[in-house]
mmCIF file of C-alpha atoms in Angstrom:
data_model
loop_
_atom_site.group_PDB
_atom_site.id
_atom_site.type_symbol
_atom_site.label_atom_id
_atom_site.label_comp_id
_atom_site.label_asym_id
_atom_site.label_seq_id
_atom_site.Cartn_x
_atom_site.Cartn_y
_atom_site.Cartn_z
ATOM 1 C CA MET A 760 78.741 69.822 -44.397
ATOM 2 C CA ASP A 761 75.851 69.781 -46.583
ATOM 3 C CA PHE A 762 72.884 67.910 -45.142
ATOM 4 C CA THR A 763 70.192 69.738 -47.158
ATOM 5 C CA THR A 764 67.986 69.098 -50.233
ATOM 6 C CA GLY A 765 66.345 72.127 -51.462
ATOM 7 C CA GLY A 766 67.554 74.250 -48.320
ATOM 8 C CA ARG A 767 65.893 71.603 -45.786
ATOM 9 C CA LEU A 768 67.798 69.477 -43.544
ATOM 10 C CA GLU A 769 67.074 65.713 -44.220
ATOM 11 C CA VAL A 770 67.715 62.463 -42.216
ATOM 12 C CA ARG A 771 68.790 60.302 -45.322
ATOM 13 C CA ILE A 772 70.102 57.199 -43.412
ATOM 14 C CA THR A 773 68.213 54.344 -42.100
ATOM 15 C CA SER A 774 68.915 50.817 -40.333
ATOM 16 C CA SER A 775 69.868 49.587 -43.668
ATOM 17 C CA ASP A 776 72.882 51.702 -43.932
ATOM 18 C CA VAL A 777 74.541 49.879 -40.645
ATOM 19 C CA GLY A 778 78.268 49.180 -41.790
ATOM 20 C CA LYS A 779 78.649 52.461 -43.848
ATOM 21 C CA ARG A 780 80.267 55.401 -42.980
ATOM 22 C CA VAL A 781 77.987 58.183 -42.087
ATOM 23 C CA SER A 782 77.647 62.031 -41.050
ATOM 24 C CA VAL A 783 74.948 62.865 -38.808
ATOM 25 C CA ARG A 784 73.877 66.162 -37.006
ATOM 26 C CA LEU A 785 72.037 65.783 -33.790
ATOM 27 C CA MET A 786 70.329 68.198 -31.167
ATOM 28 C CA ILE A 787 71.487 68.552 -27.750
ATOM 29 C CA GLU A 788 69.631 69.965 -25.000
ATOM 30 C CA GLY A 789 71.692 72.895 -23.664
ATOM 31 C CA GLY A 790 70.008 73.638 -20.508
ATOM 32 C CA ASP A 791 69.641 77.486 -20.169
ATOM 33 C CA SER A 792 71.466 78.133 -23.390
ATOM 34 C CA GLY A 793 68.788 76.128 -25.172
ATOM 35 C CA ALA A 794 69.068 73.351 -27.916
ATOM 36 C CA ARG A 795 72.258 73.263 -29.880
ATOM 37 C CA PHE A 796 73.727 70.924 -32.572
ATOM 38 C CA THR A 797 76.839 68.809 -33.066
ATOM 39 C CA ASP A 798 78.100 66.756 -35.735
ATOM 40 C CA VAL A 799 79.436 62.954 -35.592
ATOM 41 C CA VAL A 800 81.152 61.110 -38.417
ATOM 42 C CA GLY A 801 81.966 57.433 -38.250
ATOM 43 C CA VAL A 802 81.001 54.086 -39.024
ATOM 44 C CA LEU A 803 77.084 53.283 -38.272
ATOM 45 C CA THR A 804 77.425 50.142 -36.285
ATOM 46 C CA SER A 805 74.037 49.551 -35.019
ATOM 47 C CA TRP A 806 70.642 50.997 -35.099
ATOM 48 C CA THR A 807 68.376 48.962 -32.738
ATOM 49 C CA GLN A 808 65.251 50.082 -30.431
ATOM 50 C CA ASN A 809 65.777 53.653 -31.953
ATOM 51 C CA VAL A 810 69.222 54.135 -30.793
ATOM 52 C CA LEU A 811 72.095 54.451 -33.188
ATOM 53 C CA CYS A 812 75.768 53.659 -32.757
ATOM 54 C CA VAL A 813 78.439 55.504 -34.618
ATOM 55 C CA THR A 814 81.920 54.701 -34.250
ATOM 56 C CA ARG A 815 84.472 57.528 -34.856
ATOM 57 C CA ARG A 816 87.743 57.029 -36.217
ATOM 58 C CA SER A 817 89.444 56.957 -32.812
ATOM 59 C CA GLY A 818 87.270 53.945 -31.842
ATOM 60 C CA GLU A 819 84.970 55.883 -29.592
ATOM 61 C CA GLU A 820 81.389 54.706 -29.911
ATOM 62 C CA VAL A 821 78.690 57.484 -29.741
ATOM 63 C CA HIS A 822 75.114 56.455 -28.964
ATOM 64 C CA ILE A 823 72.385 58.698 -30.543
ATOM 65 C CA ALA A 824 68.806 58.517 -30.045
ATOM 66 C CA ALA A 825 67.054 58.666 -33.268
ATOM 67 C CA SER A 826 64.663 61.240 -32.053
ATOM 68 C CA SER A 827 67.696 63.526 -31.826
ATOM 69 C CA LEU A 828 68.780 63.355 -35.379
ATOM 70 C CA VAL A 829 68.025 66.645 -37.502
ATOM 71 C CA ALA A 830 70.183 65.274 -40.414
ATOM 72 C CA GLY A 831 72.020 62.374 -41.618
ATOM 73 C CA LYS A 832 73.512 60.917 -44.762
ATOM 74 C CA VAL A 833 76.204 58.382 -45.958
ATOM 75 C CA VAL A 834 79.634 59.577 -46.968
ATOM 76 C CA PRO A 835 82.486 58.222 -48.844
ATOM 77 C CA ALA A 836 85.227 56.379 -46.983
ATOM 78 C CA ALA A 837 87.827 58.071 -45.073
ATOM 79 C CA PRO A 838 90.132 59.870 -47.745
ATOM 80 C CA ALA A 839 93.805 58.535 -48.157
ATOM 81 C CA ARG A 840 96.132 61.093 -46.377
ATOM 82 C CA ARG A 841 97.932 63.413 -48.493
ATOM 83 C CA ARG A 842 101.184 63.088 -46.463
ATOM 84 C CA GLY A 843 102.873 59.882 -46.146
ATOM 85 C CA PRO A 844 102.696 56.844 -48.218
ATOM 86 C CA ALA A 845 99.437 55.256 -49.366
ATOM 87 C CA ALA A 846 98.514 52.129 -47.773
ATOM 88 C CA THR A 847 95.287 49.952 -46.688
ATOM 89 C CA ALA A 848 94.830 49.254 -43.083
ATOM 90 C CA ALA A 849 95.231 45.547 -43.662
ATOM 91 C CA GLU A 850 98.549 45.898 -45.375
ATOM 92 C CA LEU A 851 99.745 47.772 -42.434
ATOM 93 C CA ASP A 852 98.339 45.673 -39.887
ATOM 94 C CA ARG A 853 99.990 42.487 -41.672
ATOM 95 C CA ALA A 854 103.402 43.972 -41.742
ATOM 96 C CA ALA A 855 102.985 44.941 -38.290
ATOM 97 C CA THR A 856 102.639 41.391 -37.092
ATOM 98 C CA ARG A 857 105.355 40.171 -39.235
ATOM 99 C CA ALA A 858 107.607 42.572 -37.690
ATOM 100 C CA TRP A 859 106.394 41.561 -34.234
ATOM 101 C CA PRO A 860 105.677 37.932 -34.663
ATOM 102 C CA PRO A 861 104.062 35.628 -31.960
ATOM 103 C CA VAL A 862 106.165 32.440 -30.923
ATOM 104 C CA GLU A 863 103.070 30.448 -31.976
ATOM 105 C CA SER A 864 99.998 31.006 -33.925
ATOM 106 C CA GLU A 865 97.016 29.259 -35.231
ATOM 107 C CA ARG A 866 94.497 30.085 -38.062
ATOM 108 C CA LEU A 867 90.827 30.430 -37.256
ATOM 109 C CA GLY A 868 89.438 31.190 -40.990
ATOM 110 C CA GLU A 869 90.924 34.671 -41.921
ATOM 111 C CA TRP A 870 91.576 35.273 -38.089
ATOM 112 C CA GLU A 871 95.059 34.410 -36.748
ATOM 113 C CA LEU A 872 95.309 33.693 -32.961
ATOM 114 C CA ARG A 873 98.648 34.625 -31.677
ATOM 115 C CA ALA A 874 100.624 33.834 -28.399
ATOM 116 C CA ALA A 875 104.158 34.761 -27.034
ATOM 117 C CA GLY A 876 103.964 33.704 -23.256
ATOM 118 C CA GLY A 877 102.109 37.033 -22.347
ATOM 119 C CA PHE A 878 104.814 39.321 -23.742
ATOM 120 C CA THR A 879 102.791 42.315 -25.290
ATOM 121 C CA ARG A 880 99.138 42.294 -26.248
ATOM 122 C CA ARG A 881 100.211 42.834 -29.758
ATOM 123 C CA ALA A 882 101.995 39.088 -29.862
ATOM 124 C CA ASN A 883 99.009 37.708 -27.600
ATOM 125 C CA SER A 884 95.936 38.755 -29.188
ATOM 126 C CA VAL A 885 93.679 37.754 -32.361
ATOM 127 C CA LEU A 886 94.176 39.485 -35.540
ATOM 128 C CA PRO A 887 90.991 39.281 -37.146
ATOM 129 C CA LEU A 888 91.594 40.433 -40.511
ATOM 130 C CA GLY A 889 88.341 38.834 -42.423
ATOM 131 C CA ASP A 890 85.960 36.076 -42.031
ATOM 132 C CA PRO A 891 86.675 33.353 -38.892
ATOM 133 C CA GLY A 892 84.504 30.999 -41.244
ATOM 134 C CA ILE A 893 82.233 30.277 -38.382
ATOM 135 C CA PRO A 894 79.707 32.480 -36.674
ATOM 136 C CA VAL A 895 81.499 35.407 -34.814
ATOM 137 C CA GLU A 896 80.099 34.262 -31.681
ATOM 138 C CA ASP A 897 81.282 30.897 -31.954
ATOM 139 C CA ALA A 898 84.668 32.174 -33.040
ATOM 140 C CA LEU A 899 84.943 34.302 -29.925
ATOM 141 C CA ARG A 900 84.463 31.216 -27.772
ATOM 142 C CA ARG A 901 86.898 29.595 -29.598
ATOM 143 C CA ALA A 902 89.477 32.003 -29.332
ATOM 144 C CA ALA A 903 88.826 32.538 -25.428
ATOM 145 C CA ALA A 904 89.329 28.530 -25.111
ATOM 146 C CA TRP A 905 92.561 28.796 -27.107
ATOM 147 C CA TYR A 906 93.997 31.631 -24.991
ATOM 148 C CA ALA A 907 92.813 30.020 -21.772
ATOM 149 C CA GLU A 908 94.545 26.632 -22.708
ATOM 150 C CA ARG A 909 97.998 28.698 -22.632
ATOM 151 C CA GLY A 910 97.070 30.589 -19.420
ATOM 152 C CA LEU A 911 96.498 33.832 -21.283
ATOM 153 C CA PRO A 912 93.714 36.350 -21.266
ATOM 154 C CA ALA A 913 92.081 36.437 -24.496
ATOM 155 C CA TYR A 914 92.450 39.606 -26.540
ATOM 156 C CA ILE A 915 91.192 40.769 -29.992
ATOM 157 C CA GLN A 916 93.107 43.454 -31.842
ATOM 158 C CA VAL A 917 90.628 45.540 -33.691
ATOM 159 C CA SER A 918 91.430 48.347 -36.195
ATOM 160 C CA THR A 919 89.246 51.615 -36.711
ATOM 161 C CA GLY A 920 89.295 54.773 -38.705
ATOM 162 C CA ALA A 921 90.257 53.390 -42.294
ATOM 163 C CA GLU A 922 88.284 51.902 -45.326
ATOM 164 C CA GLY A 923 88.060 47.902 -44.432
ATOM 165 C CA THR A 924 88.597 48.435 -40.705
ATOM 166 C CA GLN A 925 86.657 46.578 -38.105
ATOM 167 C CA GLU A 926 84.026 48.873 -36.432
ATOM 168 C CA LEU A 927 81.411 46.185 -36.738
ATOM 169 C CA LEU A 928 83.382 43.710 -34.859
ATOM 170 C CA ALA A 929 83.977 46.251 -32.660
ATOM 171 C CA ALA A 930 80.293 46.508 -31.844
ATOM 172 C CA GLU A 931 79.589 42.897 -31.744
ATOM 173 C CA LEU A 932 82.404 42.620 -29.167
ATOM 174 C CA ALA A 933 80.854 45.295 -27.026
ATOM 175 C CA ALA A 934 77.619 43.488 -27.464
ATOM 176 C CA HIS A 935 79.248 40.129 -26.162
ATOM 177 C CA GLY A 936 80.812 41.872 -22.961
ATOM 178 C CA TRP A 937 84.298 42.253 -24.328
ATOM 179 C CA VAL A 938 86.036 45.418 -22.928
ATOM 180 C CA ARG A 939 88.407 47.813 -24.816
ATOM 181 C CA GLU A 940 91.368 48.172 -22.584
ATOM 182 C CA VAL A 941 94.097 50.115 -24.818
ATOM 183 C CA SER A 942 94.178 51.825 -27.780
ATOM 184 C CA ALA A 943 97.143 53.175 -30.266
ATOM 185 C CA ASP A 944 97.575 54.691 -33.440
ATOM 186 C CA ILE A 945 99.430 53.273 -36.489
ATOM 187 C CA ARG A 946 101.498 56.153 -37.884
ATOM 188 C CA ILE A 947 103.168 56.413 -41.444
ATOM 189 C CA ALA A 948 105.564 58.543 -43.193
ATOM 190 C CA ALA A 949 108.024 58.792 -45.876
ATOM 191 C CA LEU A 950 111.409 56.953 -45.139
ATOM 192 C CA ALA A 951 113.718 59.249 -47.046
ATOM 193 C CA PRO A 952 112.739 62.436 -45.228
ATOM 194 C CA LEU A 953 113.458 60.638 -41.929
ATOM 195 C CA ALA A 954 116.807 59.230 -43.020
ATOM 196 C CA ASP A 955 117.666 62.679 -44.380
ATOM 197 C CA ARG A 956 117.361 64.214 -40.999
ATOM 198 C CA ASP A 957 120.364 66.479 -39.514
ATOM 199 C CA ALA A 958 121.116 64.255 -36.655
ATOM 200 C CA ASP A 959 124.268 63.229 -35.079
ATOM 201 C CA VAL A 960 124.289 59.439 -35.661
ATOM 202 C CA SER A 961 128.166 59.037 -34.979
ATOM 203 C CA ARG A 962 127.350 57.426 -31.593
ATOM 204 C CA VAL A 963 124.748 55.007 -32.941
ATOM 205 C CA THR A 964 125.790 51.261 -33.428
ATOM 206 C CA LEU A 965 123.639 49.205 -35.644
ATOM 207 C CA SER A 966 123.609 45.378 -35.118
ATOM 208 C CA ARG A 967 121.779 42.059 -36.113
ATOM 209 C CA ASP A 968 122.154 40.974 -32.558
ATOM 210 C CA ILE A 969 120.501 41.802 -29.446
ATOM 211 C CA ASP A 970 122.758 41.835 -26.006
ATOM 212 C CA ASP A 971 122.242 42.245 -22.404
ATOM 213 C CA ALA A 972 123.003 45.982 -22.510
ATOM 214 C CA TRP A 973 120.269 46.594 -25.123
ATOM 215 C CA LEU A 974 117.823 44.582 -23.094
ATOM 216 C CA ALA A 975 118.721 46.544 -20.030
ATOM 217 C CA ARG A 976 117.480 49.588 -21.432
ATOM 218 C CA TYR A 977 114.362 47.986 -22.907
ATOM 219 C CA GLN A 978 111.412 48.914 -20.601
ATOM 220 C CA ARG A 979 109.611 45.669 -21.229
ATOM 221 C CA SER A 980 112.457 43.430 -20.344
ATOM 222 C CA ALA A 981 112.292 41.569 -17.189
ATOM 223 C CA SER A 982 115.056 42.255 -14.616
ATOM 224 C CA GLY A 983 117.568 39.471 -14.426
ATOM 225 C CA GLU A 984 116.888 36.656 -16.862
ATOM 226 C CA THR A 985 115.094 37.420 -19.865
ATOM 227 C CA ALA A 986 112.168 35.345 -20.899
ATOM 228 C CA PRO A 987 112.954 33.440 -24.198
ATOM 229 C CA GLU A 988 109.488 34.424 -25.662
ATOM 230 C CA ILE A 989 110.846 38.230 -25.280
ATOM 231 C CA LEU A 990 113.823 37.166 -27.471
ATOM 232 C CA ARG A 991 111.842 35.373 -29.929
ATOM 233 C CA VAL A 992 109.614 38.249 -30.661
ATOM 234 C CA LEU A 993 112.343 41.086 -30.715
ATOM 235 C CA CYS A 994 114.599 38.785 -33.162
ATOM 236 C CA GLY A 995 111.821 37.728 -35.522
ATOM 237 C CA GLY A 996 110.973 39.365 -38.662
ATOM 238 C CA PRO A 997 112.055 39.644 -42.180
ATOM 239 C CA SER A 998 115.166 41.853 -41.515
ATOM 240 C CA VAL A 999 115.561 43.127 -38.061
ATOM 241 C CA TRP A 1000 118.190 45.758 -36.983
ATOM 242 C CA PHE A 1001 119.019 46.947 -33.373
ATOM 243 C CA ALA A 1002 120.263 50.220 -32.640
ATOM 244 C CA THR A 1003 122.520 51.412 -29.618
ATOM 245 C CA ILE A 1004 123.926 54.569 -28.218
ATOM 246 C CA ALA A 1005 126.134 53.587 -25.443
ATOM 247 C CA ALA A 1006 126.184 55.026 -22.082
ATOM 248 C CA GLU A 1007 128.005 58.029 -21.556
ATOM 249 C CA ASN A 1008 131.610 58.176 -20.353
ATOM 250 C CA GLY A 1009 132.208 54.541 -21.175
ATOM 251 C CA SER A 1010 129.825 53.292 -18.510
ATOM 252 C CA SER A 1011 128.900 49.720 -18.582
ATOM 253 C CA GLY A 1012 125.300 50.460 -17.563
ATOM 254 C CA ALA A 1013 122.372 50.538 -19.665
ATOM 255 C CA PRO A 1014 122.631 52.330 -23.209
ATOM 256 C CA ALA A 1015 121.628 55.924 -23.324
ATOM 257 C CA ALA A 1016 119.322 54.990 -26.140
ATOM 258 C CA ILE A 1017 118.001 52.110 -28.092
ATOM 259 C CA GLY A 1018 115.694 51.172 -31.211
ATOM 260 C CA ARG A 1019 114.652 48.433 -33.373
ATOM 261 C CA CYS A 1020 113.770 48.537 -36.993
ATOM 262 C CA VAL A 1021 111.965 45.720 -39.248
ATOM 263 C CA VAL A 1022 112.501 46.044 -42.908
ATOM 264 C CA ASP A 1023 109.682 44.148 -44.757
ATOM 265 C CA GLY A 1024 109.710 45.027 -48.563
ATOM 266 C CA ARG A 1025 108.951 48.643 -48.996
ATOM 267 C CA TRP A 1026 107.997 49.049 -45.027
ATOM 268 C CA ALA A 1027 110.561 49.937 -42.314
ATOM 269 C CA GLY A 1028 108.745 49.495 -38.997
ATOM 270 C CA PHE A 1029 110.238 51.030 -35.966
ATOM 271 C CA THR A 1030 109.907 49.633 -32.403
ATOM 272 C CA ALA A 1031 111.205 49.869 -28.857
ATOM 273 C CA VAL A 1032 112.630 53.417 -29.415
ATOM 274 C CA GLU A 1033 113.900 54.168 -25.715
ATOM 275 C CA THR A 1034 116.123 56.859 -24.212
ATOM 276 C CA ASP A 1035 117.423 57.199 -20.567
ATOM 277 C CA PRO A 1036 114.803 59.457 -18.970
ATOM 278 C CA ARG A 1037 117.866 61.625 -17.777
ATOM 279 C CA LEU A 1038 118.907 62.313 -21.184
ATOM 280 C CA ARG A 1039 115.645 62.961 -23.049
ATOM 281 C CA ARG A 1040 115.394 66.295 -25.457
ATOM 282 C CA GLN A 1041 118.988 65.851 -26.458
ATOM 283 C CA GLY A 1042 118.376 64.337 -29.926
ATOM 284 C CA LEU A 1043 119.160 60.588 -29.112
ATOM 285 C CA ALA A 1044 115.861 59.127 -30.309
ATOM 286 C CA THR A 1045 116.016 61.146 -33.318
ATOM 287 C CA ALA A 1046 119.671 59.743 -33.978
ATOM 288 C CA VAL A 1047 118.640 56.340 -33.312
ATOM 289 C CA MET A 1048 115.458 56.683 -35.893
ATOM 290 C CA THR A 1049 117.870 58.344 -38.489
ATOM 291 C CA ALA A 1050 120.513 55.870 -38.355
ATOM 292 C CA LEU A 1051 118.027 52.859 -38.660
ATOM 293 C CA ALA A 1052 116.049 54.877 -41.493
ATOM 294 C CA ARG A 1053 119.342 54.923 -43.660
ATOM 295 C CA LYS A 1054 119.915 51.105 -43.013
ATOM 296 C CA ALA A 1055 116.233 50.431 -44.015
ATOM 297 C CA LEU A 1056 116.770 52.896 -47.378
ATOM 298 C CA GLU A 1057 119.758 50.852 -47.960
ATOM 299 C CA GLU A 1058 117.761 47.495 -47.955
ATOM 300 C CA GLY A 1059 115.031 49.168 -50.507
ATOM 301 C CA ALA A 1060 112.488 50.157 -47.968
ATOM 302 C CA SER A 1061 110.613 53.619 -48.890
ATOM 303 C CA ALA A 1062 107.969 53.956 -46.254
ATOM 304 C CA ALA A 1063 108.027 53.926 -42.415
ATOM 305 C CA TYR A 1064 105.385 53.141 -39.955
ATOM 306 C CA LEU A 1065 105.305 52.751 -36.115
ATOM 307 C CA GLN A 1066 102.509 52.162 -33.576
ATOM 308 C CA VAL A 1067 102.075 54.450 -30.558
ATOM 309 C CA GLU A 1068 99.649 54.332 -27.576
ATOM 310 C CA THR A 1069 97.287 57.243 -27.591
ATOM 311 C CA ASP A 1070 98.313 58.323 -24.075
ATOM 312 C CA ASN A 1071 101.896 58.634 -24.597
ATOM 313 C CA ASP A 1072 101.888 62.282 -25.309
ATOM 314 C CA GLY A 1073 105.624 62.405 -25.378
ATOM 315 C CA ALA A 1074 106.442 59.901 -28.028
ATOM 316 C CA ARG A 1075 103.344 61.184 -30.203
ATOM 317 C CA ALA A 1076 104.888 64.809 -29.949
ATOM 318 C CA LEU A 1077 108.402 63.370 -31.131
ATOM 319 C CA TYR A 1078 106.846 61.131 -34.002
ATOM 320 C CA GLU A 1079 104.580 64.192 -35.176
ATOM 321 C CA GLY A 1080 107.835 66.176 -35.397
ATOM 322 C CA MET A 1081 109.523 63.641 -37.616
ATOM 323 C CA GLY A 1082 106.748 63.888 -40.081
ATOM 324 C CA PHE A 1083 104.593 60.776 -38.861
ATOM 325 C CA THR A 1084 100.722 60.998 -39.187
ATOM 326 C CA THR A 1085 98.049 58.772 -38.105
ATOM 327 C CA HIS A 1086 96.854 56.270 -40.793
ATOM 328 C CA HIS A 1087 94.480 54.467 -38.448
ATOM 329 C CA SER A 1088 93.693 53.377 -34.915
ATOM 330 C CA TYR A 1089 93.682 49.952 -33.134
ATOM 331 C CA HIS A 1090 92.516 48.684 -29.785
ATOM 332 C CA HIS A 1091 92.747 45.610 -27.744
ATOM 333 C CA TRP A 1092 89.425 43.811 -26.682
ATOM 334 C CA ARG A 1093 89.541 41.814 -23.463
ATOM 335 C CA ALA A 1094 87.208 38.819 -23.260
ATOM 336 C CA PRO A 1095 84.900 38.926 -20.150
ATOM 337 C CA ARG A 1096 86.250 37.666 -17.098
ATOM 338 C CA GLU A 1097 84.096 34.601 -16.871
ATOM 339 C CA ASN A 1098 85.730 33.622 -20.227
ATOM 340 C CA HIS A 1099 89.045 33.136 -18.421
ATOM 341 C CA ARG A 1100 87.706 30.844 -15.753
#
């Protein structure tokens, strides 16, 4: 990475570059091994009291003493991925919220406050795609109060790692005492190769309706009576399909595998792909996704996306094998506890 002018390393960034994507090189004391250098690339989210904060694509914040900088420059926005469909982060975030809709919502400028009785953070968090129309500090208080009225903790879903994402908002949340709890990736892929996979879909049943058997396999469903908010979220969306592979030997128990897909224009969003733990690595999840992808192609979709938490190694490996690549990350930030009183 070229930091030089005329063969000399230079720091070519200042505090006026906050909000821009930068690449910096810093010196780290190495103890007995002496000094060494490391590079950090991300969005410069603050520069105060001679300390820089650079937020990486993953959402990780790196705090750097200005005195340790040996080079730095502004760099172009993260390039579009060469594999998978072209898309902006905002387009994907909006498609994902349409596919996982809240039970109720309210606008706060360009922010959307979403609630669904506490069923998943995605449906019970603020989607901040733009200006709230009031100072951010006031917007945070309004959001915390809105969720408190519903007996819910206040969360804000913040994206990082692509052009137009909310690294600056993440830094402001941290400054106001909000805590990042969960991180996930939005992954994308072309739909046709997924539909063309050589998977045995003969056992996959597709339906517009959800039934008790499907819910019995879905790990987020409460045992016994299912809360109406769960059904409202799962059945919401532009064009929803549920996939089921029945239990083996005609058993009336929970299905061997399930999945859900929401078709929305060019996008097919995959969620709730789950397999009986005893039957994993037998191709059941692949069969479910292949069958859903073929249905989505019939309805005119051409691109696929899904969301997977960063600590779910098994799912990440499965989706990488299917050709999904990370587009950007998102994180759920929770309001300070005192805001919930």
